[in-house]
């Protein structure tokens, strides 16, 4: 495996797949000053990638491009082997199809020089099930981004049973180096973390539409004008830490604990054991660090106001 | 019931309950220029309310207070009957305890002049089960806010079986008049809309902590640095409309539909029938209106960048 301390020596990245996610990665790496070599079997891949990068570029320009960053540093290649030539990292973003991913990762592995880490953007497959056909599966990791990958910082990194811990560590270090927020998971969990949370919400939303309990627009408004305004500043845990008032998460769980039995979603809750309660309370206190509840309230309030201004102004154009 | 066209004649509001939500409502109505009369049986209610309003006031001041708005327009009364004197609207925000709510709403109803609408902040009870002891249940509605009620616009409004449709309509008009985003639900659904969505996510998060699959801080980071950055600008539906690329929600459902069978959350998905698929696709198209996918992408990108700046600056203080 390559040396973690050398993540800053990479100057070329290969992106496989020209869909929304693949194109988003291309835009991200270009904006960070990398040379990007991209390949996709579709005949119109180059045109599609150009459109995707063009759509992303105004946002990336306003964020500030890295020195020397240029859309001209994209090379769309005719073959997979050409794409990985000279690349210090490979990001695969093919459609979600297990057999396709297994074969593609084996193909990438076969043509990519030893010691180069290959990450898959898969939104739900585990690397253990995807790496089965590869000859050097130890350098294959999941690097799961969020749409659009050129703006949303989160990347979830996790290896499969045959992945070397060094590859996971290297991928995490490289993604951080290119400006990402990395969550490294110790174990494979289907859907990783953020997608599991998002998927629970999404499925509940689909049930509500299917049952005529809410319209598509009511669901979106319920989030954009409701809890969605809190989530960029404080996740679900700190949000409820503040819902507990001066008593924090401990008061919240002791007061609202019984509502976990309520049919407020189709998802059954876990038993709120003392162990779980304490883990959540201590986790909130740890995350809050030196910030008191009053500090967190002030921070949240400033952020929500600024978020509303930001969204209003973005909508006006 | 009072006349919907006269919502702007109200100058005094009664708030019952001095917790985080009750105090947040007090702050909201004060900032909008109302005289607020508040009551809570706790002996330290006045001190608690003062602290809550003081914590909210900087945010409300920076947002801009209504003409004549003042913290001095709060009167904490010794009895419930005094609180509702002269009030044109009553907001109840007592602890979530069904028996307590039933009795309190009956008590409020008994002392509040006829024709004044009374709303409950309950986060999950239906008005049908809460209004059983009231003599004039037709003016009782749910008006469910989100914490903090002085900043998050959403209020979910729904009546019980004995509630008059005019009371529901009046409450929606009044909340809109005081600056809220209102979702009026035709039927009672446990947890309403936003809480069902939020609760599904929350339960999945608790399962992950209980199973050691994620830490409290990883869950918060997964949201704040991931999908949470999209949700203030586009809810779950429009978010996935854009995940489908140029094909929109139709492509998204046709491509990712099978992943509804994946164990990505403990919540089972509904059957993705053609009817449900079409309802979601058409709902997205309706919500998008004249905005093309490219317009929505540009709007989202501008908003995400501004949201990140807003959150970063709020965290720095």
Coordinates of C-alpha atoms in Angstrom, one line a residue:
Chain A
X1 CA 0.0 0.0 0.0
X2 CA 1.1 3.6 -0.6
X3 CA 2.4 5.6 2.3
X4 CA -0.3 7.7 4.1
X5 CA 2.2 10.5 4.5
X6 CA 2.5 10.7 0.7
X7 CA -1.2 11.5 -0.1
X8 CA 0.0 15.0 -1.2
X9 CA 2.2 13.6 -4.0
X10 CA -0.7 12.4 -6.1
X11 CA -1.4 14.6 -9.1
X12 CA -3.6 12.4 -11.3
X13 CA -6.9 10.7 -10.4
X14 CA -8.9 8.2 -12.5
X15 CA -12.7 8.3 -12.4
X16 CA -14.7 5.4 -13.8
X17 CA -18.3 6.1 -14.6
X18 CA -19.9 9.2 -16.1
X19 CA -23.2 9.4 -14.2
X20 CA -24.2 12.1 -11.7
X21 CA -21.9 10.8 -9.1
X22 CA -18.9 10.0 -11.4
X23 CA -19.3 13.4 -13.0
X24 CA -19.5 15.0 -9.6
X25 CA -16.2 13.4 -8.6
X26 CA -14.6 14.5 -11.8
X27 CA -15.7 18.1 -11.1
X28 CA -14.4 17.9 -7.5
X29 CA -11.0 16.6 -8.4
X30 CA -10.6 19.1 -11.3
X31 CA -11.5 21.9 -8.9
X32 CA -8.9 20.7 -6.4
X33 CA -6.2 21.0 -9.1
X34 CA -5.9 17.3 -10.2
X35 CA -5.5 15.9 -13.6
X36 CA -8.5 13.6 -14.1
X37 CA -8.6 10.7 -16.5
X38 CA -12.2 9.4 -16.9
X39 CA -13.7 6.4 -18.7
X40 CA -17.3 5.2 -19.2
X41 CA -18.4 2.6 -21.7
X42 CA -21.3 4.9 -22.9
X43 CA -20.6 6.4 -26.3
X44 CA -21.7 9.9 -25.2
X45 CA -19.6 9.8 -22.0
X46 CA -17.4 12.7 -22.9
X47 CA -20.4 15.0 -23.7
X48 CA -22.2 13.9 -20.5
X49 CA -19.1 14.6 -18.4
X50 CA -18.6 18.0 -20.0
X51 CA -22.2 18.9 -19.2
X52 CA -21.9 17.7 -15.6
X53 CA -18.6 19.6 -15.1
X54 CA -20.0 22.7 -16.7
X55 CA -23.0 22.6 -14.3
X56 CA -20.8 22.3 -11.3
X57 CA -18.1 24.8 -12.3
X58 CA -19.9 28.0 -11.3
X59 CA -20.4 26.7 -7.7
X60 CA -16.8 25.4 -7.6
X61 CA -15.4 28.7 -8.9
X62 CA -17.4 30.7 -6.3
X63 CA -16.0 28.4 -3.6
X64 CA -12.5 29.0 -4.9
X65 CA -10.5 26.7 -7.2
X66 CA -7.1 25.3 -6.3
X67 CA -4.0 26.8 -7.9
X68 CA -3.8 25.6 -11.5
X69 CA -7.2 24.0 -11.5
X70 CA -8.7 23.8 -14.9
X71 CA -11.6 22.0 -16.7
X72 CA -9.0 21.3 -19.5
X73 CA -7.3 18.8 -17.2
X74 CA -9.9 16.3 -17.9
X75 CA -9.0 13.5 -20.4
X76 CA -11.8 11.1 -21.4
X77 CA -10.2 7.9 -22.5
X78 CA -11.3 5.2 -24.9
X79 CA -10.4 2.4 -22.6
X80 CA -10.3 1.6 -18.9
X81 CA -6.6 0.8 -19.1
X82 CA -5.8 4.3 -20.5
X83 CA -7.9 5.9 -17.7
X84 CA -5.8 4.4 -14.9
X85 CA -2.5 5.2 -16.6
X86 CA -0.4 7.3 -14.2
X87 CA -3.3 7.7 -11.7
X88 CA -2.5 7.7 -8.0
X89 CA -6.1 6.9 -7.0
X90 CA -9.1 5.4 -8.8
X91 CA -12.7 6.3 -7.9
X92 CA -15.3 3.9 -9.4
X93 CA -18.9 5.3 -9.8
X94 CA -20.7 2.7 -11.9
X95 CA -24.5 2.0 -11.7
X96 CA -25.6 0.1 -8.6
X97 CA -25.6 -3.5 -9.9
X98 CA -23.6 -6.0 -7.9
X99 CA -22.5 -8.3 -10.8
X100 CA -21.5 -5.2 -12.8
X101 CA -19.5 -3.8 -9.8
X102 CA -17.8 -7.2 -9.2
X103 CA -16.6 -7.4 -12.8
X104 CA -15.7 -3.8 -13.1
X105 CA -13.7 -3.7 -9.9
X106 CA -11.8 -6.8 -11.1
X107 CA -11.2 -5.2 -14.4
X108 CA -9.9 -2.0 -12.7
X109 CA -7.8 -4.0 -10.4
X110 CA -6.3 -5.9 -13.3
X111 CA -5.1 -2.8 -15.2
X112 CA -4.2 -0.5 -12.2
X113 CA -0.5 -0.5 -11.1
X114 CA 0.1 -2.2 -7.7
X115 CA -0.1 0.0 -4.7
X116 CA -2.8 2.3 -6.0
X117 CA -6.0 2.4 -3.9
X118 CA -9.3 1.9 -5.7
X119 CA -12.5 3.2 -4.1
X120 CA -16.1 2.5 -5.0
X121 CA -18.8 5.1 -4.7
X122 CA -21.4 2.3 -4.1
X123 CA -24.3 3.6 -2.0
X124 CA -25.0 0.3 -0.4
X125 CA -23.0 -2.8 -1.3
X126 CA -20.3 -4.0 1.0
X127 CA -16.8 -4.3 -0.3
X128 CA -16.7 -7.9 0.8
X129 CA -19.4 -8.8 -1.7
X130 CA -17.9 -6.6 -4.4
X131 CA -14.2 -7.6 -4.2
X132 CA -14.7 -11.3 -4.9
X133 CA -13.4 -11.4 -8.4
X134 CA -10.4 -9.1 -7.9
X135 CA -6.8 -10.4 -7.8
X136 CA -5.5 -7.8 -5.4
X137 CA -8.6 -7.1 -3.3
X138 CA -6.6 -5.6 -0.5
X139 CA -6.5 -2.2 -2.2
X140 CA -10.3 -2.0 -2.8
X141 CA -12.3 0.2 -0.4
X142 CA -15.7 1.8 -0.3
X143 CA -15.5 5.6 -0.6
X144 CA -19.2 6.6 -0.5
X145 CA -19.9 10.2 -1.4
X146 CA -23.2 12.2 -1.4
X147 CA -24.7 14.1 -4.2
X148 CA -23.2 16.4 -5.3
X149 CA -19.8 15.0 -4.5
X150 CA -18.2 18.3 -5.4
X151 CA -20.1 20.1 -2.6
X152 CA -21.2 17.7 0.1
X153 CA -18.1 17.0 2.2
X154 CA -19.1 13.6 3.6
X155 CA -17.3 10.4 2.4
X156 CA -17.9 7.1 4.3
X157 CA -14.9 4.8 4.1
X158 CA -15.0 1.1 4.9
X159 CA -13.1 -1.9 3.7
X160 CA -14.2 -5.5 3.0
X161 CA -13.0 -8.7 4.6
X162 CA -10.0 -8.9 2.2
X163 CA -9.2 -5.1 2.3
X164 CA -6.0 -4.2 4.0
X165 CA -6.4 -1.7 6.9
X166 CA -3.7 0.3 5.3
X167 CA -5.8 0.9 2.2
X168 CA -8.7 2.1 4.4
X169 CA -6.3 4.4 6.3
X170 CA -4.8 5.7 3.0
X171 CA -8.2 6.4 1.4
X172 CA -9.3 8.3 4.5
X173 CA -6.1 10.4 4.5
X174 CA -6.4 11.1 0.8
X175 CA -10.0 12.1 0.9
X176 CA -9.2 14.5 3.9
X177 CA -6.4 15.9 1.8
X178 CA -8.8 16.7 -1.0
X179 CA -11.2 18.5 1.4
X180 CA -13.6 15.8 2.4
X181 CA -15.1 15.0 5.8
X182 CA -14.3 11.3 6.4
X183 CA -16.2 8.8 8.5
X184 CA -14.2 5.6 8.7
X185 CA -16.3 2.6 9.7
X186 CA -14.8 -0.3 11.6
X187 CA -17.3 -2.8 10.3
X188 CA -19.4 -3.2 7.1
X189 CA -23.0 -2.2 7.8
X190 CA -25.4 -2.3 4.8
X191 CA -26.0 1.3 3.6
X192 CA -23.2 2.6 5.9
X193 CA -24.3 5.4 8.3
X194 CA -25.8 8.4 6.5
X195 CA -27.7 6.3 3.9
X196 CA -29.3 4.2 6.7
X197 CA -30.5 7.4 8.4
X198 CA -31.6 9.0 5.1
X199 CA -33.2 5.7 3.9
X200 CA -35.3 5.4 7.0
X201 CA -36.7 8.9 6.4
X202 CA -37.2 8.2 2.7
X203 CA -39.1 4.9 3.3
X204 CA -41.4 6.6 5.8
X205 CA -42.0 9.3 3.2
X206 CA -42.9 6.7 0.6
X207 CA -45.3 5.0 3.0
X208 CA -47.0 8.4 3.6
X209 CA -47.4 9.1 -0.1
X210 CA -48.6 5.5 -0.7
X211 CA -51.2 5.9 2.0
X212 CA -52.4 9.3 1.0
X213 CA -51.2 10.7 4.3
X214 CA -49.0 13.4 2.8
X215 CA -48.3 14.8 -0.7
X216 CA -44.8 14.9 -2.2
X217 CA -44.7 18.7 -1.7
X218 CA -45.9 18.5 2.0
X219 CA -43.1 16.0 2.7
X220 CA -40.5 18.4 1.2
X221 CA -41.9 21.4 3.0
X222 CA -42.0 19.4 6.3
X223 CA -38.3 19.0 6.0
X224 CA -37.1 22.2 4.3
X225 CA -39.1 24.4 6.7
X226 CA -38.9 22.1 9.7
X227 CA -36.1 19.9 11.0
X228 CA -34.1 20.3 7.8
X229 CA -33.1 23.8 8.9
X230 CA -31.4 22.4 12.0
X231 CA -29.6 19.5 10.5
X232 CA -26.7 21.3 8.7
X233 CA -25.7 22.8 12.1
X234 CA -26.6 20.0 14.5
X235 CA -27.3 16.4 13.7
X236 CA -30.2 14.4 15.2
X237 CA -28.3 13.8 18.4
X238 CA -27.3 17.4 19.3
X239 CA -30.7 18.5 18.1
X240 CA -32.5 16.5 20.7
X241 CA -29.8 17.4 23.3
X242 CA -31.2 20.9 22.9
X243 CA -34.8 19.8 22.8
X244 CA -34.3 18.7 26.4
X245 CA -33.8 22.2 27.6
X246 CA -31.4 22.8 30.5
X247 CA -31.5 19.1 31.2
X248 CA -30.1 18.2 27.8
X249 CA -30.3 14.7 26.2
X250 CA -30.8 13.1 29.6
X251 CA -34.0 15.0 30.2
X252 CA -35.1 14.5 26.6
X253 CA -34.7 10.7 26.8
X254 CA -36.3 10.5 30.3
X255 CA -39.2 12.6 29.1
X256 CA -39.7 11.5 25.5
X257 CA -38.4 7.9 26.0
X258 CA -42.0 6.5 26.1
X259 CA -42.8 8.1 22.8
X260 CA -40.4 5.5 21.2
X261 CA -43.3 3.1 21.7
X262 CA -45.7 5.4 19.8
X263 CA -46.6 4.6 16.2
X264 CA -44.9 7.8 14.9
X265 CA -43.2 5.9 12.1
X266 CA -43.4 2.3 10.8
X267 CA -39.9 1.7 12.2
X268 CA -39.8 -0.1 15.5
X269 CA -37.5 1.5 18.1
X270 CA -34.8 -0.3 20.0
X271 CA -35.4 -1.0 23.7
X272 CA -34.2 2.2 25.5
X273 CA -32.0 0.3 28.0
X274 CA -30.0 2.2 30.6
X275 CA -26.9 1.3 28.5
X276 CA -28.3 2.9 25.4
X277 CA -29.6 5.9 27.3
X278 CA -26.2 6.5 28.9
X279 CA -24.3 5.9 25.6
X280 CA -26.5 8.6 23.9
X281 CA -26.2 11.1 26.8
X282 CA -22.5 10.6 27.1
X283 CA -22.0 10.8 23.4
X284 CA -23.8 14.2 23.3
X285 CA -21.8 15.5 26.2
X286 CA -18.6 14.4 24.5
X287 CA -19.6 16.0 21.2
X288 CA -20.7 19.2 22.9
X289 CA -17.3 19.4 24.5
X290 CA -16.8 22.7 26.3
X291 CA -19.9 24.2 24.7
X292 CA -22.7 24.6 27.2
X293 CA -26.4 24.1 26.2
X294 CA -26.7 27.9 26.1
X295 CA -23.6 28.1 23.7
X296 CA -25.2 25.4 21.5
X297 CA -28.5 27.2 21.4
X298 CA -26.8 30.5 20.4
X299 CA -24.8 28.7 17.8
X300 CA -27.8 26.9 16.4
X301 CA -29.9 30.1 16.3
X302 CA -27.2 32.1 14.5
X303 CA -26.9 29.2 12.0
X304 CA -30.6 28.8 11.4
X305 CA -31.0 32.5 10.6
X306 CA -28.0 32.5 8.3
X307 CA -29.2 29.2 6.6
X308 CA -32.7 30.7 6.0
X309 CA -31.1 33.8 4.4
X310 CA -28.8 31.6 2.4
X311 CA -31.6 29.4 1.1
X312 CA -33.9 32.4 0.4
X313 CA -31.2 34.1 -1.6
X314 CA -30.3 31.0 -3.5
X315 CA -33.9 30.5 -4.5
X316 CA -34.2 34.1 -5.7
X317 CA -31.2 33.3 -8.0
Chain B
X1 CA -65.5 30.4 15.3
X2 CA -63.8 33.7 14.7
X3 CA -63.6 35.1 11.2
X4 CA -60.5 34.0 9.2
X5 CA -60.2 37.5 7.7
X6 CA -59.9 38.9 11.2
X7 CA -56.6 37.2 12.2
X8 CA -54.9 40.5 12.1
X9 CA -57.1 42.0 14.8
X10 CA -55.6 39.8 17.5
X11 CA -53.2 41.7 19.8
X12 CA -52.9 39.3 22.8
X13 CA -51.9 35.6 22.9
X14 CA -51.9 33.2 25.8
X15 CA -49.2 30.6 26.2
X16 CA -49.7 27.8 28.6
X17 CA -46.5 25.9 29.6
X18 CA -43.0 27.3 30.3
X19 CA -40.8 24.6 28.9
X20 CA -38.5 24.9 25.8
X21 CA -41.4 24.9 23.4
X22 CA -43.8 27.1 25.5
X23 CA -41.0 29.5 26.1
X24 CA -40.1 29.5 22.4
X25 CA -43.7 30.4 21.5
X26 CA -43.6 33.2 24.0
X27 CA -40.5 34.6 22.4
X28 CA -42.0 34.2 18.9
X29 CA -45.2 36.1 19.7
X30 CA -43.3 38.8 21.7
X31 CA -41.0 39.3 18.7
X32 CA -44.0 39.6 16.4
X33 CA -45.3 42.4 18.5
X34 CA -48.0 40.6 20.6
X35 CA -48.8 41.0 24.2
X36 CA -48.3 37.6 25.7
X37 CA -49.9 36.2 28.8
X38 CA -48.3 33.1 30.1
X39 CA -49.0 30.5 32.8
X40 CA -47.3 27.4 34.1
X41 CA -48.0 25.7 37.4
X42 CA -44.2 25.5 38.2
X43 CA -43.2 28.0 40.9
X44 CA -40.2 29.1 38.9
X45 CA -42.1 29.6 35.7
X46 CA -41.5 33.4 35.4
X47 CA -37.7 33.0 35.9
X48 CA -37.6 30.1 33.4
X49 CA -39.6 32.0 30.8
X50 CA -37.3 35.0 31.2
X51 CA -34.2 32.9 30.6
X52 CA -35.8 31.3 27.6
X53 CA -36.8 34.6 26.1
X54 CA -33.5 36.2 26.9
X55 CA -31.7 33.3 25.1
X56 CA -33.9 33.8 22.0
X57 CA -33.9 37.6 21.9
X58 CA -30.5 38.1 20.2
X59 CA -31.6 35.9 17.3
X60 CA -35.0 37.5 17.1
X61 CA -33.4 41.0 17.2
X62 CA -31.1 40.1 14.4
X63 CA -34.0 38.8 12.3
X64 CA -35.9 42.1 12.9
X65 CA -38.6 42.7 15.6
X66 CA -42.1 43.8 14.7
X67 CA -43.0 47.4 15.4
X68 CA -43.5 47.9 19.1
X69 CA -42.2 44.4 20.0
X70 CA -40.9 44.2 23.5
X71 CA -39.9 41.7 26.1
X72 CA -41.9 43.8 28.6
X73 CA -45.1 42.7 26.9
X74 CA -44.9 39.4 28.7
X75 CA -47.2 38.9 31.7
X76 CA -46.7 35.7 33.7
X77 CA -50.0 35.1 35.5
X78 CA -50.8 33.3 38.8
X79 CA -53.7 31.4 37.3
X80 CA -54.7 29.8 34.0
X81 CA -57.9 32.0 34.0
X82 CA -55.9 35.2 34.2
X83 CA -53.6 34.0 31.3
X84 CA -56.4 33.6 28.8
X85 CA -58.1 37.0 29.8
X86 CA -58.3 39.1 26.6
X87 CA -56.3 36.6 24.5
X88 CA -57.4 36.1 20.9
X89 CA -55.5 32.8 20.7
X90 CA -54.2 30.2 23.1
X91 CA -51.2 28.0 22.6
X92 CA -50.8 25.0 25.0
X93 CA -47.3 23.5 25.3
X94 CA -47.5 21.3 28.4
X95 CA -45.4 18.1 28.8
X96 CA -46.3 15.1 26.6
X97 CA -48.7 13.2 28.9
X98 CA -52.1 12.3 27.5
X99 CA -54.1 12.5 30.8
X100 CA -52.5 15.8 31.6
X101 CA -53.2 17.2 28.1
X102 CA -56.8 16.0 28.3
X103 CA -57.4 17.7 31.6
X104 CA -55.4 20.9 30.8
X105 CA -57.2 21.4 27.5
X106 CA -60.6 20.9 29.3
X107 CA -59.4 23.5 31.9
X108 CA -58.3 26.0 29.2
X109 CA -61.6 25.4 27.3
X110 CA -63.6 26.1 30.5
X111 CA -62.0 29.5 31.1
X112 CA -61.4 30.8 27.6
X113 CA -64.1 33.0 26.0
X114 CA -66.2 31.3 23.3
X115 CA -64.8 31.7 19.8
X116 CA -61.2 31.7 20.7
X117 CA -59.2 29.0 19.0
X118 CA -56.9 26.9 21.3
X119 CA -54.0 25.0 19.8
X120 CA -51.8 22.3 21.3
X121 CA -48.1 22.0 20.6
X122 CA -48.3 18.2 21.2
X123 CA -45.6 16.4 19.2
X124 CA -47.6 13.3 18.7
X125 CA -51.1 13.0 20.3
X126 CA -54.1 13.4 18.1
X127 CA -56.7 16.0 19.0
X128 CA -59.4 13.4 18.9
X129 CA -57.8 11.7 21.9
X130 CA -57.0 14.9 23.7
X131 CA -60.3 16.8 23.3
X132 CA -62.4 14.2 25.1
X133 CA -63.0 16.2 28.3
X134 CA -63.6 19.6 26.8
X135 CA -67.0 21.2 26.7
X136 CA -66.4 23.0 23.4
X137 CA -64.0 20.7 21.6
X138 CA -64.8 22.3 18.3
X139 CA -62.2 25.1 18.8
X140 CA -59.4 22.8 19.8
X141 CA -56.7 22.1 17.2
X142 CA -53.2 20.7 17.0
X143 CA -50.6 23.4 16.1
X144 CA -47.3 21.4 16.2
X145 CA -44.2 23.6 16.1
X146 CA -40.5 22.6 15.9
X147 CA -37.8 23.6 18.2
X148 CA -37.0 26.5 18.4
X149 CA -40.5 27.7 17.6
X150 CA -39.2 31.3 17.2
X151 CA -37.0 30.3 14.3
X152 CA -38.2 27.1 12.6
X153 CA -41.2 28.2 10.4
X154 CA -43.1 24.9 10.2
X155 CA -46.4 24.4 12.1
X156 CA -48.5 21.3 11.4
X157 CA -52.2 22.0 11.9
X158 CA -54.8 19.3 12.2
X159 CA -58.1 18.9 14.0
X160 CA -59.7 16.1 15.9
X161 CA -63.0 14.4 15.1
X162 CA -64.9 17.0 17.1
X163 CA -62.9 20.0 15.8
X164 CA -64.7 22.3 13.5
X165 CA -63.1 22.8 10.1
X166 CA -63.4 26.5 10.6
X167 CA -61.1 26.3 13.7
X168 CA -58.5 24.4 11.6
X169 CA -58.8 27.0 8.9
X170 CA -58.6 29.9 11.3
X171 CA -55.5 28.5 13.1
X172 CA -53.7 28.0 9.7
X173 CA -54.5 31.6 8.7
X174 CA -53.4 33.0 12.1
X175 CA -50.1 31.0 12.1
X176 CA -49.4 32.3 8.5
X177 CA -50.2 35.8 9.7
X178 CA -47.5 35.5 12.4
X179 CA -44.9 34.3 9.9
X180 CA -45.2 30.5 10.0
X181 CA -45.1 27.9 7.2
X182 CA -48.3 25.9 7.7
X183 CA -49.0 22.4 6.7
X184 CA -52.7 21.6 7.2
X185 CA -53.4 17.9 7.4
X186 CA -56.8 16.5 6.3
X187 CA -56.6 13.5 8.6
X188 CA -54.9 12.7 11.9
X189 CA -51.8 10.6 11.5
X190 CA -49.8 9.8 14.6
X191 CA -46.7 12.0 14.7
X192 CA -48.1 14.2 11.9
X193 CA -45.7 14.5 8.9
X194 CA -42.3 16.0 9.9
X195 CA -42.1 14.1 13.2
X196 CA -42.7 10.8 11.4
X197 CA -39.9 11.5 9.0
X198 CA -37.6 12.7 11.8
X199 CA -38.6 9.8 14.1
X200 CA -37.7 7.2 11.5
X201 CA -34.3 8.7 11.2
X202 CA -33.9 9.0 15.0
X203 CA -34.9 5.4 15.6
X204 CA -32.5 4.1 13.0
X205 CA -29.8 6.2 14.7
X206 CA -30.7 4.7 18.1
X207 CA -30.4 1.2 16.6
X208 CA -27.0 2.0 15.3
X209 CA -25.7 3.3 18.6
X210 CA -27.3 0.3 20.4
X211 CA -25.6 -2.1 18.0
X212 CA -22.2 -0.3 18.1
X213 CA -22.5 0.4 14.4
X214 CA -21.9 4.1 14.8
X215 CA -21.1 6.6 17.6
X216 CA -23.2 9.5 18.5
X217 CA -20.7 11.9 16.9
X218 CA -20.5 9.8 13.7
X219 CA -24.3 10.0 13.4
X220 CA -24.3 13.8 13.8
X221 CA -21.4 14.2 11.4
X222 CA -23.1 11.9 8.9
X223 CA -26.0 14.3 8.8
X224 CA -24.4 17.7 9.2
X225 CA -21.7 17.1 6.6
X226 CA -23.9 14.9 4.4
X227 CA -27.6 14.9 3.5
X228 CA -28.3 17.6 6.2
X229 CA -26.7 20.2 3.9
X230 CA -29.2 19.6 1.2
X231 CA -32.4 19.4 3.3
X232 CA -32.9 23.1 4.1
X233 CA -33.0 23.8 0.3
X234 CA -34.6 20.6 -1.1
X235 CA -36.5 18.0 0.9
X236 CA -36.1 14.3 0.4
X237 CA -38.2 14.2 -2.7
X238 CA -36.6 16.9 -4.7
X239 CA -33.2 15.7 -3.5
X240 CA -33.7 12.4 -5.1
X241 CA -35.3 14.1 -8.2
X242 CA -31.8 15.5 -8.7
X243 CA -30.0 12.2 -7.8
X244 CA -31.6 10.8 -11.0
X245 CA -29.6 13.2 -13.2
X246 CA -31.2 14.3 -16.4
X247 CA -33.9 11.6 -16.0
X248 CA -35.1 13.0 -12.6
X249 CA -37.2 11.1 -10.1
X250 CA -38.4 8.7 -12.8
X251 CA -34.9 7.5 -13.5
X252 CA -34.0 7.5 -9.8
X253 CA -37.0 5.2 -8.9
X254 CA -36.4 3.0 -11.9
X255 CA -32.7 2.7 -11.1
X256 CA -32.7 2.6 -7.3
X257 CA -36.2 1.1 -6.8
X258 CA -34.7 -2.4 -6.1
X259 CA -32.6 -0.9 -3.3
X260 CA -35.8 -0.5 -1.4
X261 CA -35.5 -4.2 -0.8
X262 CA -32.0 -3.7 0.7
X263 CA -31.5 -3.9 4.4
X264 CA -30.3 -0.3 4.5
X265 CA -32.5 0.5 7.5
X266 CA -34.7 -1.5 9.9
X267 CA -37.7 0.1 8.2
X268 CA -39.4 -2.0 5.6
X269 CA -40.3 -0.1 2.4
X270 CA -43.7 0.0 0.8
X271 CA -44.2 -1.9 -2.4
X272 CA -43.1 0.4 -5.2
X273 CA -46.2 0.0 -7.3
X274 CA -46.7 1.9 -10.6
X275 CA -49.2 4.0 -8.8
X276 CA -46.7 5.0 -6.0
X277 CA -43.9 5.5 -8.6
X278 CA -46.1 7.8 -10.7
X279 CA -47.4 9.7 -7.7
X280 CA -43.8 10.5 -6.6
X281 CA -42.7 11.4 -10.1
X282 CA -45.7 13.6 -10.7
X283 CA -45.4 15.2 -7.3
X284 CA -41.7 16.1 -8.0
X285 CA -42.6 17.6 -11.4
X286 CA -45.4 19.6 -9.9
X287 CA -43.2 20.9 -7.1
X288 CA -40.4 21.7 -9.5
X289 CA -42.9 23.8 -11.5
X290 CA -41.1 25.7 -14.2
X291 CA -37.7 25.0 -12.8
X292 CA -35.7 22.5 -14.9
X293 CA -33.4 20.0 -13.4
X294 CA -30.5 22.3 -14.3
X295 CA -32.2 25.2 -12.5
X296 CA -32.7 23.1 -9.4
X297 CA -29.1 21.9 -9.5
X298 CA -27.9 25.5 -9.7
X299 CA -30.3 26.6 -6.9
X300 CA -29.1 23.7 -4.7
X301 CA -25.5 24.4 -5.4
X302 CA -25.8 28.1 -4.5
X303 CA -27.7 27.2 -1.4
X304 CA -25.3 24.5 -0.2
X305 CA -22.3 26.8 -0.5
X306 CA -24.1 29.6 1.4
X307 CA -25.3 27.1 4.0
X308 CA -21.8 25.9 4.6
X309 CA -20.6 29.5 5.0
X310 CA -23.5 30.2 7.3
X311 CA -22.8 27.2 9.5
X312 CA -19.0 27.8 9.6
X313 CA -19.5 31.4 10.6
X314 CA -22.2 30.5 13.2
X315 CA -19.7 28.0 14.7
X316 CA -16.9 30.5 14.9
X317 CA -19.3 32.8 16.8

